[in-house]
Amino acid sequence: MLEISPEAMPLVDHIETLCSGGKRMRALLAYWGWRAAGGSARAPEVVLAGAAIELFQSAALIHDDIIDHSDTRRGRPSVHRAFEAMHRDEGWSLNGEEFGVMGGIVAGDLCLSFSEAVFASIGSQQASTGRARRIFDIMRTEVMAGQYLDGLSEVMGTEDPEEAIHRASTVIRYKSAKYSCEHPLTLGAALAGADEALLKGLSDFGLPLGEAFQLRDDVLGVFGEPEVTGKPAGDDLREGKRTVLIALAERTATEEQAAFLESHLGHPD
């Protein structure tokens, strides 16, 4: 990036800051998928795969925070807010918020580019044209589709409670569960040459695990303590997220309670 311009370095700096935190859960799952298929403990291939997944995760977080207007991530300012603060501190012209969004979008895109470059550097047949490459590509496509469905569900308004639960469950599956647990496990295993039986077993285990992880995250998003979770409580309510938690609440609510929830869902205050 320095070869292009020193002024472009904040893109890398903010990506590095974001990537320095987190649980590394996806990279760990890729490692254990690799080990389950007989991969050696210190092989560079699985380290690169884990790094590629973490960079993709960072890209998704950066863009998600822009979409959700989130101020913090992992206890720090979200990337687009960090760019907005840089604009304010430097006293630059035009709109600081718009500059922050621009910087965040570009940083997220750069993360996607880094993710692809790291995965391609593995160099094995599995990572180039084999099953691992197909899993990596499917994972990225599903997350994009899941993100769109999440935004779509917010603007479609109220609906039949059972349909709302189904729609929210679909968002969970494709925006989070598959790329959080199922795909890292199967990707690591595929890199090590796993057969179809093992891949199916890991998939059958990983998908419900990922769904449970996201359901728990939705609960923490409403009731969690910001000093523990690293993000404000109630953001999902303020942004009008049609989560499974909201759908279940409306299914069991009285008409008056449901009307109250609908009238307040998506309001910043």
PDB file of C-alpha atoms in Angstrom:
ATOM      1  CA  MET A   1       0.000   0.000   0.000  1.00  0.00           C
ATOM      2  CA  LEU A   2       2.948   2.338   0.670  1.00  0.00           C
ATOM      3  CA  GLU A   3       3.977   1.903  -2.967  1.00  0.00           C
ATOM      4  CA  ILE A   4       0.660   3.449  -3.975  1.00  0.00           C
ATOM      5  CA  SER A   5       0.620   6.294  -1.433  1.00  0.00           C
ATOM      6  CA  PRO A   6       1.314   6.749   2.279  1.00  0.00           C
ATOM      7  CA  GLU A   7      -2.085   8.437   2.462  1.00  0.00           C
ATOM      8  CA  ALA A   8      -3.731   5.067   1.733  1.00  0.00           C
ATOM      9  CA  MET A   9      -2.178   3.424   4.795  1.00  0.00           C
ATOM     10  CA  PRO A  10      -5.141   4.151   7.134  1.00  0.00           C
ATOM     11  CA  LEU A  11      -7.045   1.503   5.176  1.00  0.00           C
ATOM     12  CA  VAL A  12      -4.541  -1.145   6.251  1.00  0.00           C
ATOM     13  CA  ASP A  13      -4.175   0.307   9.749  1.00  0.00           C
ATOM     14  CA  HIS A  14      -7.905   0.088  10.477  1.00  0.00           C
ATOM     15  CA  ILE A  15      -8.084  -3.451   9.058  1.00  0.00           C
ATOM     16  CA  GLU A  16      -5.149  -4.459  11.268  1.00  0.00           C
ATOM     17  CA  THR A  17      -6.823  -2.954  14.340  1.00  0.00           C
ATOM     18  CA  LEU A  18     -10.058  -4.818  13.652  1.00  0.00           C
ATOM     19  CA  CYS A  19      -8.291  -8.113  12.924  1.00  0.00           C
ATOM     20  CA  SER A  20      -6.293  -7.890  16.163  1.00  0.00           C
ATOM     21  CA  GLY A  21      -9.435  -8.688  18.160  1.00  0.00           C
ATOM     22  CA  GLY A  22     -12.074 -11.380  17.987  1.00  0.00           C
ATOM     23  CA  LYS A  23     -12.329 -14.987  19.057  1.00  0.00           C
ATOM     24  CA  ARG A  24     -10.652 -16.588  15.992  1.00  0.00           C
ATOM     25  CA  MET A  25     -13.459 -19.148  16.177  1.00  0.00           C
ATOM     26  CA  ARG A  26     -13.686 -19.711  12.425  1.00  0.00           C
ATOM     27  CA  ALA A  27      -9.951 -20.221  12.047  1.00  0.00           C
ATOM     28  CA  LEU A  28      -9.985 -22.686  14.940  1.00  0.00           C
ATOM     29  CA  LEU A  29     -12.851 -24.638  13.391  1.00  0.00           C
ATOM     30  CA  ALA A  30     -10.977 -24.797  10.087  1.00  0.00           C
ATOM     31  CA  TYR A  31      -7.973 -26.148  11.973  1.00  0.00           C
ATOM     32  CA  TRP A  32      -9.985 -28.861  13.679  1.00  0.00           C
ATOM     33  CA  GLY A  33     -11.676 -29.803  10.409  1.00  0.00           C
ATOM     34  CA  TRP A  34      -8.194 -30.128   8.925  1.00  0.00           C
ATOM     35  CA  ARG A  35      -7.039 -32.281  11.837  1.00  0.00           C
ATOM     36  CA  ALA A  36     -10.185 -34.448  11.665  1.00  0.00           C
ATOM     37  CA  ALA A  37      -9.262 -35.307   8.082  1.00  0.00           C
ATOM     38  CA  GLY A  38      -5.710 -36.267   9.045  1.00  0.00           C
ATOM     39  CA  GLY A  39      -3.912 -32.971   8.410  1.00  0.00           C
ATOM     40  CA  SER A  40      -0.675 -32.386  10.313  1.00  0.00           C
ATOM     41  CA  ALA A  41      -0.657 -30.070  13.315  1.00  0.00           C
ATOM     42  CA  ARG A  42       1.736 -27.393  12.002  1.00  0.00           C
ATOM     43  CA  ALA A  43       0.926 -27.360   8.292  1.00  0.00           C
ATOM     44  CA  PRO A  44       1.032 -23.896   6.672  1.00  0.00           C
ATOM     45  CA  GLU A  45      -1.989 -24.647   4.471  1.00  0.00           C
ATOM     46  CA  VAL A  46      -4.489 -24.570   7.315  1.00  0.00           C
ATOM     47  CA  VAL A  47      -2.898 -21.446   8.804  1.00  0.00           C
ATOM     48  CA  LEU A  48      -3.390 -19.627   5.504  1.00  0.00           C
ATOM     49  CA  ALA A  49      -6.948 -20.933   5.247  1.00  0.00           C
ATOM     50  CA  GLY A  50      -7.701 -19.647   8.744  1.00  0.00           C
ATOM     51  CA  ALA A  51      -6.224 -16.244   7.898  1.00  0.00           C
ATOM     52  CA  ALA A  52      -8.322 -16.063   4.714  1.00  0.00           C
ATOM     53  CA  ILE A  53     -11.497 -16.853   6.646  1.00  0.00           C
ATOM     54  CA  GLU A  54     -10.685 -14.267   9.316  1.00  0.00           C
ATOM     55  CA  LEU A  55     -10.092 -11.596   6.674  1.00  0.00           C
ATOM     56  CA  PHE A  56     -13.412 -12.455   5.066  1.00  0.00           C
ATOM     57  CA  GLN A  57     -15.030 -12.218   8.487  1.00  0.00           C
ATOM     58  CA  SER A  58     -13.498  -8.774   8.970  1.00  0.00           C
ATOM     59  CA  ALA A  59     -14.830  -7.621   5.599  1.00  0.00           C
ATOM     60  CA  ALA A  60     -18.305  -8.803   6.539  1.00  0.00           C
ATOM     61  CA  LEU A  61     -18.111  -7.003   9.898  1.00  0.00           C
ATOM     62  CA  ILE A  62     -16.968  -3.729   8.347  1.00  0.00           C
ATOM     63  CA  HIS A  63     -19.802  -3.712   5.831  1.00  0.00           C
ATOM     64  CA  ASP A  64     -22.330  -4.960   8.388  1.00  0.00           C
ATOM     65  CA  ASP A  65     -21.470  -2.107  10.747  1.00  0.00           C
ATOM     66  CA  ILE A  66     -22.037   0.398   7.950  1.00  0.00           C
ATOM     67  CA  ILE A  67     -25.406  -1.136   7.088  1.00  0.00           C
ATOM     68  CA  ASP A  68     -26.450  -1.223  10.750  1.00  0.00           C
ATOM     69  CA  HIS A  69     -25.026   2.234  11.604  1.00  0.00           C
ATOM     70  CA  SER A  70     -23.052   0.609  14.434  1.00  0.00           C
ATOM     71  CA  ASP A  71     -20.698   2.871  16.366  1.00  0.00           C
ATOM     72  CA  THR A  72     -18.487   0.216  17.946  1.00  0.00           C
ATOM     73  CA  ARG A  73     -17.023  -3.191  17.216  1.00  0.00           C
ATOM     74  CA  ARG A  74     -14.985  -5.284  19.638  1.00  0.00           C
ATOM     75  CA  GLY A  75     -14.876  -2.434  22.107  1.00  0.00           C
ATOM     76  CA  ARG A  76     -13.455   0.068  19.604  1.00  0.00           C
ATOM     77  CA  PRO A  77     -14.987   2.460  17.083  1.00  0.00           C
ATOM     78  CA  SER A  78     -16.272   0.615  14.037  1.00  0.00           C
ATOM     79  CA  VAL A  79     -14.111   1.153  10.962  1.00  0.00           C
ATOM     80  CA  HIS A  80     -16.383   3.656   9.258  1.00  0.00           C
ATOM     81  CA  ARG A  81     -16.649   5.632  12.519  1.00  0.00           C
ATOM     82  CA  ALA A  82     -12.847   5.624  12.786  1.00  0.00           C
ATOM     83  CA  PHE A  83     -12.623   7.180   9.317  1.00  0.00           C
ATOM     84  CA  GLU A  84     -15.298   9.676  10.297  1.00  0.00           C
ATOM     85  CA  ALA A  85     -13.253  10.629  13.383  1.00  0.00           C
ATOM     86  CA  MET A  86     -10.147  11.030  11.221  1.00  0.00           C
ATOM     87  CA  HIS A  87     -12.056  13.462   8.992  1.00  0.00           C
ATOM     88  CA  ARG A  88     -13.180  15.426  12.047  1.00  0.00           C
ATOM     89  CA  ASP A  89      -9.735  15.484  13.659  1.00  0.00           C
ATOM     90  CA  GLU A  90      -8.060  16.693  10.467  1.00  0.00           C
ATOM     91  CA  GLY A  91     -10.656  19.396   9.897  1.00  0.00           C
ATOM     92  CA  TRP A  92     -11.271  18.305   6.317  1.00  0.00           C
ATOM     93  CA  SER A  93     -14.032  19.716   4.122  1.00  0.00           C
ATOM     94  CA  LEU A  94     -17.362  18.224   3.044  1.00  0.00           C
ATOM     95  CA  ASN A  95     -19.316  15.649   5.041  1.00  0.00           C
ATOM     96  CA  GLY A  96     -17.425  13.584   7.622  1.00  0.00           C
ATOM     97  CA  GLU A  97     -20.065  10.889   7.919  1.00  0.00           C
ATOM     98  CA  GLU A  98     -20.072  10.325   4.170  1.00  0.00           C
ATOM     99  CA  PHE A  99     -16.275  10.155   4.169  1.00  0.00           C
ATOM    100  CA  GLY A 100     -16.448   7.560   6.951  1.00  0.00           C
ATOM    101  CA  VAL A 101     -18.866   5.390   4.984  1.00  0.00           C
ATOM    102  CA  MET A 102     -16.661   5.680   1.899  1.00  0.00           C
ATOM    103  CA  GLY A 103     -13.580   4.671   3.867  1.00  0.00           C
ATOM    104  CA  GLY A 104     -15.406   1.766   5.472  1.00  0.00           C
ATOM    105  CA  ILE A 105     -16.710   0.422   2.177  1.00  0.00           C
ATOM    106  CA  VAL A 106     -13.260   0.567   0.609  1.00  0.00           C
ATOM    107  CA  ALA A 107     -11.629  -1.043   3.673  1.00  0.00           C
ATOM    108  CA  GLY A 108     -14.192  -3.851   3.550  1.00  0.00           C
ATOM    109  CA  ASP A 109     -13.547  -4.378  -0.153  1.00  0.00           C
ATOM    110  CA  LEU A 110      -9.817  -4.414   0.507  1.00  0.00           C
ATOM    111  CA  CYS A 111     -10.357  -7.076   3.172  1.00  0.00           C
ATOM    112  CA  LEU A 112     -12.202  -9.193   0.609  1.00  0.00           C
ATOM    113  CA  SER A 113      -9.285  -8.788  -1.784  1.00  0.00           C
ATOM    114  CA  PHE A 114      -6.780  -9.768   0.916  1.00  0.00           C
ATOM    115  CA  SER A 115      -8.905 -12.792   1.818  1.00  0.00           C
ATOM    116  CA  GLU A 116      -8.902 -14.078  -1.749  1.00  0.00           C
ATOM    117  CA  ALA A 117      -5.168 -13.453  -2.158  1.00  0.00           C
ATOM    118  CA  VAL A 118      -4.329 -15.362   1.030  1.00  0.00           C
ATOM    119  CA  PHE A 119      -6.540 -18.311   0.123  1.00  0.00           C
ATOM    120  CA  ALA A 120      -5.082 -18.478  -3.391  1.00  0.00           C
ATOM    121  CA  SER A 121      -1.565 -18.491  -1.910  1.00  0.00           C
ATOM    122  CA  ILE A 122      -2.216 -21.925  -0.368  1.00  0.00           C
ATOM    123  CA  GLY A 123      -1.388 -23.268  -3.799  1.00  0.00           C
ATOM    124  CA  SER A 124      -2.741 -26.794  -3.413  1.00  0.00           C
ATOM    125  CA  GLN A 125      -5.111 -28.413  -5.896  1.00  0.00           C
ATOM    126  CA  GLN A 126      -7.876 -28.382  -3.289  1.00  0.00           C
ATOM    127  CA  ALA A 127      -7.487 -24.630  -2.814  1.00  0.00           C
ATOM    128  CA  SER A 128      -7.249 -23.949  -6.544  1.00  0.00           C
ATOM    129  CA  THR A 129      -9.949 -26.048  -8.197  1.00  0.00           C
ATOM    130  CA  GLY A 130     -10.983 -28.711  -5.674  1.00  0.00           C
ATOM    131  CA  ARG A 131     -13.658 -29.053  -3.038  1.00  0.00           C
ATOM    132  CA  ALA A 132     -12.048 -26.532  -0.672  1.00  0.00           C
ATOM    133  CA  ARG A 133     -12.145 -23.828  -3.351  1.00  0.00           C
ATOM    134  CA  ARG A 134     -15.837 -24.557  -4.006  1.00  0.00           C
ATOM    135  CA  ILE A 135     -16.635 -24.316  -0.287  1.00  0.00           C
ATOM    136  CA  PHE A 136     -14.736 -21.023  -0.001  1.00  0.00           C
ATOM    137  CA  ASP A 137     -16.608 -19.547  -2.973  1.00  0.00           C
ATOM    138  CA  ILE A 138     -20.029 -20.805  -1.823  1.00  0.00           C
ATOM    139  CA  MET A 139     -19.394 -19.431   1.667  1.00  0.00           C
ATOM    140  CA  ARG A 140     -18.818 -15.917   0.338  1.00  0.00           C
ATOM    141  CA  THR A 141     -21.858 -16.006  -1.944  1.00  0.00           C
ATOM    142  CA  GLU A 142     -24.141 -17.226   0.841  1.00  0.00           C
ATOM    143  CA  VAL A 143     -23.059 -14.491   3.243  1.00  0.00           C
ATOM    144  CA  MET A 144     -23.801 -11.786   0.650  1.00  0.00           C
ATOM    145  CA  ALA A 145     -27.233 -13.270  -0.019  1.00  0.00           C
ATOM    146  CA  GLY A 146     -27.904 -13.588   3.716  1.00  0.00           C
ATOM    147  CA  GLN A 147     -26.940  -9.959   4.285  1.00  0.00           C
ATOM    148  CA  TYR A 148     -29.387  -8.849   1.597  1.00  0.00           C
ATOM    149  CA  LEU A 149     -32.174 -11.009   3.039  1.00  0.00           C
ATOM    150  CA  ASP A 150     -31.486  -9.466   6.453  1.00  0.00           C
ATOM    151  CA  GLY A 151     -31.955  -5.969   5.074  1.00  0.00           C
ATOM    152  CA  LEU A 152     -35.002  -7.061   3.081  1.00  0.00           C
ATOM    153  CA  SER A 153     -36.705  -8.473   6.165  1.00  0.00           C
ATOM    154  CA  GLU A 154     -36.352  -5.104   7.927  1.00  0.00           C
ATOM    155  CA  VAL A 155     -38.291  -3.195   5.264  1.00  0.00           C
ATOM    156  CA  MET A 156     -40.997  -5.778   4.562  1.00  0.00           C
ATOM    157  CA  GLY A 157     -42.751  -5.074   7.857  1.00  0.00           C
ATOM    158  CA  THR A 158     -45.044  -7.337   9.841  1.00  0.00           C
ATOM    159  CA  GLU A 159     -46.186 -10.719   8.604  1.00  0.00           C
ATOM    160  CA  ASP A 160     -47.533 -14.035   9.791  1.00  0.00           C
ATOM    161  CA  PRO A 161     -45.547 -15.044  12.916  1.00  0.00           C
ATOM    162  CA  GLU A 162     -44.610 -18.463  11.560  1.00  0.00           C
ATOM    163  CA  GLU A 163     -43.446 -16.931   8.285  1.00  0.00           C
ATOM    164  CA  ALA A 164     -41.454 -14.360  10.269  1.00  0.00           C
ATOM    165  CA  ILE A 165     -39.699 -17.144  12.185  1.00  0.00           C
ATOM    166  CA  HIS A 166     -38.946 -18.987   8.935  1.00  0.00           C
ATOM    167  CA  ARG A 167     -37.578 -15.834   7.284  1.00  0.00           C
ATOM    168  CA  ALA A 168     -35.416 -14.953  10.296  1.00  0.00           C
ATOM    169  CA  SER A 169     -34.106 -18.534  10.459  1.00  0.00           C
ATOM    170  CA  THR A 170     -33.104 -18.352   6.797  1.00  0.00           C
ATOM    171  CA  VAL A 171     -31.155 -15.158   7.482  1.00  0.00           C
ATOM    172  CA  ILE A 172     -29.398 -16.811  10.426  1.00  0.00           C
ATOM    173  CA  ARG A 173     -28.461 -19.820   8.330  1.00  0.00           C
ATOM    174  CA  TYR A 174     -26.969 -18.001   5.362  1.00  0.00           C
ATOM    175  CA  LYS A 175     -25.696 -14.762   6.880  1.00  0.00           C
ATOM    176  CA  SER A 176     -24.024 -16.366   9.876  1.00  0.00           C
ATOM    177  CA  ALA A 177     -24.396 -20.052  10.758  1.00  0.00           C
ATOM    178  CA  LYS A 178     -22.923 -21.637   7.652  1.00  0.00           C
ATOM    179  CA  TYR A 179     -19.862 -19.398   7.415  1.00  0.00           C
ATOM    180  CA  SER A 180     -19.348 -19.240  11.184  1.00  0.00           C
ATOM    181  CA  CYS A 181     -19.181 -22.989  11.820  1.00  0.00           C
ATOM    182  CA  GLU A 182     -20.191 -25.341   9.011  1.00  0.00           C
ATOM    183  CA  HIS A 183     -18.027 -23.999   6.189  1.00  0.00           C
ATOM    184  CA  PRO A 184     -14.835 -23.459   8.237  1.00  0.00           C
ATOM    185  CA  LEU A 185     -15.033 -27.066   9.441  1.00  0.00           C
ATOM    186  CA  THR A 186     -15.646 -28.534   6.002  1.00  0.00           C
ATOM    187  CA  LEU A 187     -13.154 -26.213   4.314  1.00  0.00           C
ATOM    188  CA  GLY A 188     -10.353 -27.301   6.634  1.00  0.00           C
ATOM    189  CA  ALA A 189     -11.279 -30.939   6.153  1.00  0.00           C
ATOM    190  CA  ALA A 190     -11.496 -30.582   2.372  1.00  0.00           C
ATOM    191  CA  LEU A 191      -8.028 -29.041   2.265  1.00  0.00           C
ATOM    192  CA  ALA A 192      -6.729 -32.172   3.977  1.00  0.00           C
ATOM    193  CA  GLY A 193      -8.484 -34.432   1.456  1.00  0.00           C
ATOM    194  CA  ALA A 194     -11.526 -35.524   3.486  1.00  0.00           C
ATOM    195  CA  ASP A 195     -13.973 -37.936   1.885  1.00  0.00           C
ATOM    196  CA  GLU A 196     -17.665 -37.164   1.415  1.00  0.00           C
ATOM    197  CA  ALA A 197     -18.737 -39.069   4.534  1.00  0.00           C
ATOM    198  CA  LEU A 198     -16.530 -36.979   6.812  1.00  0.00           C
ATOM    199  CA  LEU A 199     -17.551 -33.758   5.103  1.00  0.00           C
ATOM    200  CA  LYS A 200     -21.215 -34.629   5.588  1.00  0.00           C
ATOM    201  CA  GLY A 201     -20.643 -35.454   9.246  1.00  0.00           C
ATOM    202  CA  LEU A 202     -18.879 -32.164   9.852  1.00  0.00           C
ATOM    203  CA  SER A 203     -21.631 -30.306   8.010  1.00  0.00           C
ATOM    204  CA  ASP A 204     -24.353 -32.024  10.037  1.00  0.00           C
ATOM    205  CA  PHE A 205     -22.548 -31.002  13.221  1.00  0.00           C
ATOM    206  CA  GLY A 206     -21.470 -27.524  12.170  1.00  0.00           C
ATOM    207  CA  LEU A 207     -24.725 -26.082  10.851  1.00  0.00           C
ATOM    208  CA  PRO A 208     -26.835 -26.431  14.038  1.00  0.00           C
ATOM    209  CA  LEU A 209     -23.820 -25.300  16.066  1.00  0.00           C
ATOM    210  CA  GLY A 210     -23.630 -22.148  13.958  1.00  0.00           C
ATOM    211  CA  GLU A 211     -27.348 -21.528  14.294  1.00  0.00           C
ATOM    212  CA  ALA A 212     -27.116 -21.858  18.072  1.00  0.00           C
ATOM    213  CA  PHE A 213     -24.143 -19.470  18.096  1.00  0.00           C
ATOM    214  CA  GLN A 214     -26.114 -16.814  16.207  1.00  0.00           C
ATOM    215  CA  LEU A 215     -29.256 -17.262  18.298  1.00  0.00           C
ATOM    216  CA  ARG A 216     -27.157 -16.682  21.397  1.00  0.00           C
ATOM    217  CA  ASP A 217     -25.586 -13.641  19.760  1.00  0.00           C
ATOM    218  CA  ASP A 218     -29.055 -12.223  19.063  1.00  0.00           C
ATOM    219  CA  VAL A 219     -29.933 -12.585  22.740  1.00  0.00           C
ATOM    220  CA  LEU A 220     -26.688 -10.849  23.743  1.00  0.00           C
ATOM    221  CA  GLY A 221     -27.439  -8.110  21.220  1.00  0.00           C
ATOM    222  CA  VAL A 222     -30.508  -7.182  23.270  1.00  0.00           C
ATOM    223  CA  PHE A 223     -29.611  -8.195  26.821  1.00  0.00           C
ATOM    224  CA  GLY A 224     -25.799  -8.372  26.772  1.00  0.00           C
ATOM    225  CA  GLU A 225     -23.424  -6.116  28.684  1.00  0.00           C
ATOM    226  CA  PRO A 226     -21.466  -3.865  26.286  1.00  0.00           C
ATOM    227  CA  GLU A 227     -18.275  -4.110  28.346  1.00  0.00           C
ATOM    228  CA  VAL A 228     -18.380  -7.874  27.813  1.00  0.00           C
ATOM    229  CA  THR A 229     -19.723  -8.126  24.253  1.00  0.00           C
ATOM    230  CA  GLY A 230     -17.805  -5.142  22.854  1.00  0.00           C
ATOM    231  CA  LYS A 231     -20.897  -3.673  21.187  1.00  0.00           C
ATOM    232  CA  PRO A 232     -23.860  -1.635  22.429  1.00  0.00           C
ATOM    233  CA  ALA A 233     -26.879  -3.471  23.785  1.00  0.00           C
ATOM    234  CA  GLY A 234     -30.096  -2.887  21.907  1.00  0.00           C
ATOM    235  CA  ASP A 235     -28.603  -2.143  18.484  1.00  0.00           C
ATOM    236  CA  ASP A 236     -30.734  -4.858  16.871  1.00  0.00           C
ATOM    237  CA  LEU A 237     -33.869  -3.233  18.291  1.00  0.00           C
ATOM    238  CA  ARG A 238     -32.825   0.256  17.214  1.00  0.00           C
ATOM    239  CA  GLU A 239     -32.019  -0.971  13.717  1.00  0.00           C
ATOM    240  CA  GLY A 240     -35.304  -2.875  13.411  1.00  0.00           C
ATOM    241  CA  LYS A 241     -33.703  -6.296  12.984  1.00  0.00           C
ATOM    242  CA  ARG A 242     -36.264  -9.034  12.340  1.00  0.00           C
ATOM    243  CA  THR A 243     -34.430 -11.653  14.352  1.00  0.00           C
ATOM    244  CA  VAL A 244     -35.786 -14.994  15.516  1.00  0.00           C
ATOM    245  CA  LEU A 245     -35.931 -13.475  19.009  1.00  0.00           C
ATOM    246  CA  ILE A 246     -38.288 -10.739  17.769  1.00  0.00           C
ATOM    247  CA  ALA A 247     -40.380 -13.222  15.787  1.00  0.00           C
ATOM    248  CA  LEU A 248     -40.776 -15.503  18.801  1.00  0.00           C
ATOM    249  CA  ALA A 249     -41.671 -12.541  21.024  1.00  0.00           C
ATOM    250  CA  GLU A 250     -44.399 -11.436  18.621  1.00  0.00           C
ATOM    251  CA  ARG A 251     -45.765 -14.967  18.291  1.00  0.00           C
ATOM    252  CA  THR A 252     -46.399 -15.186  22.030  1.00  0.00           C
ATOM    253  CA  ALA A 253     -47.361 -11.529  22.584  1.00  0.00           C
ATOM    254  CA  THR A 254     -50.846 -10.140  22.999  1.00  0.00           C
ATOM    255  CA  GLU A 255     -52.109  -7.821  20.265  1.00  0.00           C
ATOM    256  CA  GLU A 256     -51.335  -4.842  22.465  1.00  0.00           C
ATOM    257  CA  GLN A 257     -47.818  -6.061  23.214  1.00  0.00           C
ATOM    258  CA  ALA A 258     -47.124  -6.847  19.561  1.00  0.00           C
ATOM    259  CA  ALA A 259     -48.356  -3.393  18.522  1.00  0.00           C
ATOM    260  CA  PHE A 260     -46.080  -1.780  21.131  1.00  0.00           C
ATOM    261  CA  LEU A 261     -43.076  -3.749  19.865  1.00  0.00           C
ATOM    262  CA  GLU A 262     -43.819  -2.867  16.244  1.00  0.00           C
ATOM    263  CA  SER A 263     -44.221   0.812  17.037  1.00  0.00           C
ATOM    264  CA  HIS A 264     -40.812   0.944  18.732  1.00  0.00           C
ATOM    265  CA  LEU A 265     -38.794  -1.483  16.589  1.00  0.00           C
ATOM    266  CA  GLY A 266     -36.371   0.390  14.377  1.00  0.00           C
ATOM    267  CA  HIS A 267     -36.537   3.683  16.264  1.00  0.00           C
ATOM    268  CA  PRO A 268     -33.194   5.079  17.493  1.00  0.00           C
ATOM    269  CA  ASP A 269     -34.696   6.190  20.808  1.00  0.00           C
TER     270      ASP A 269
END
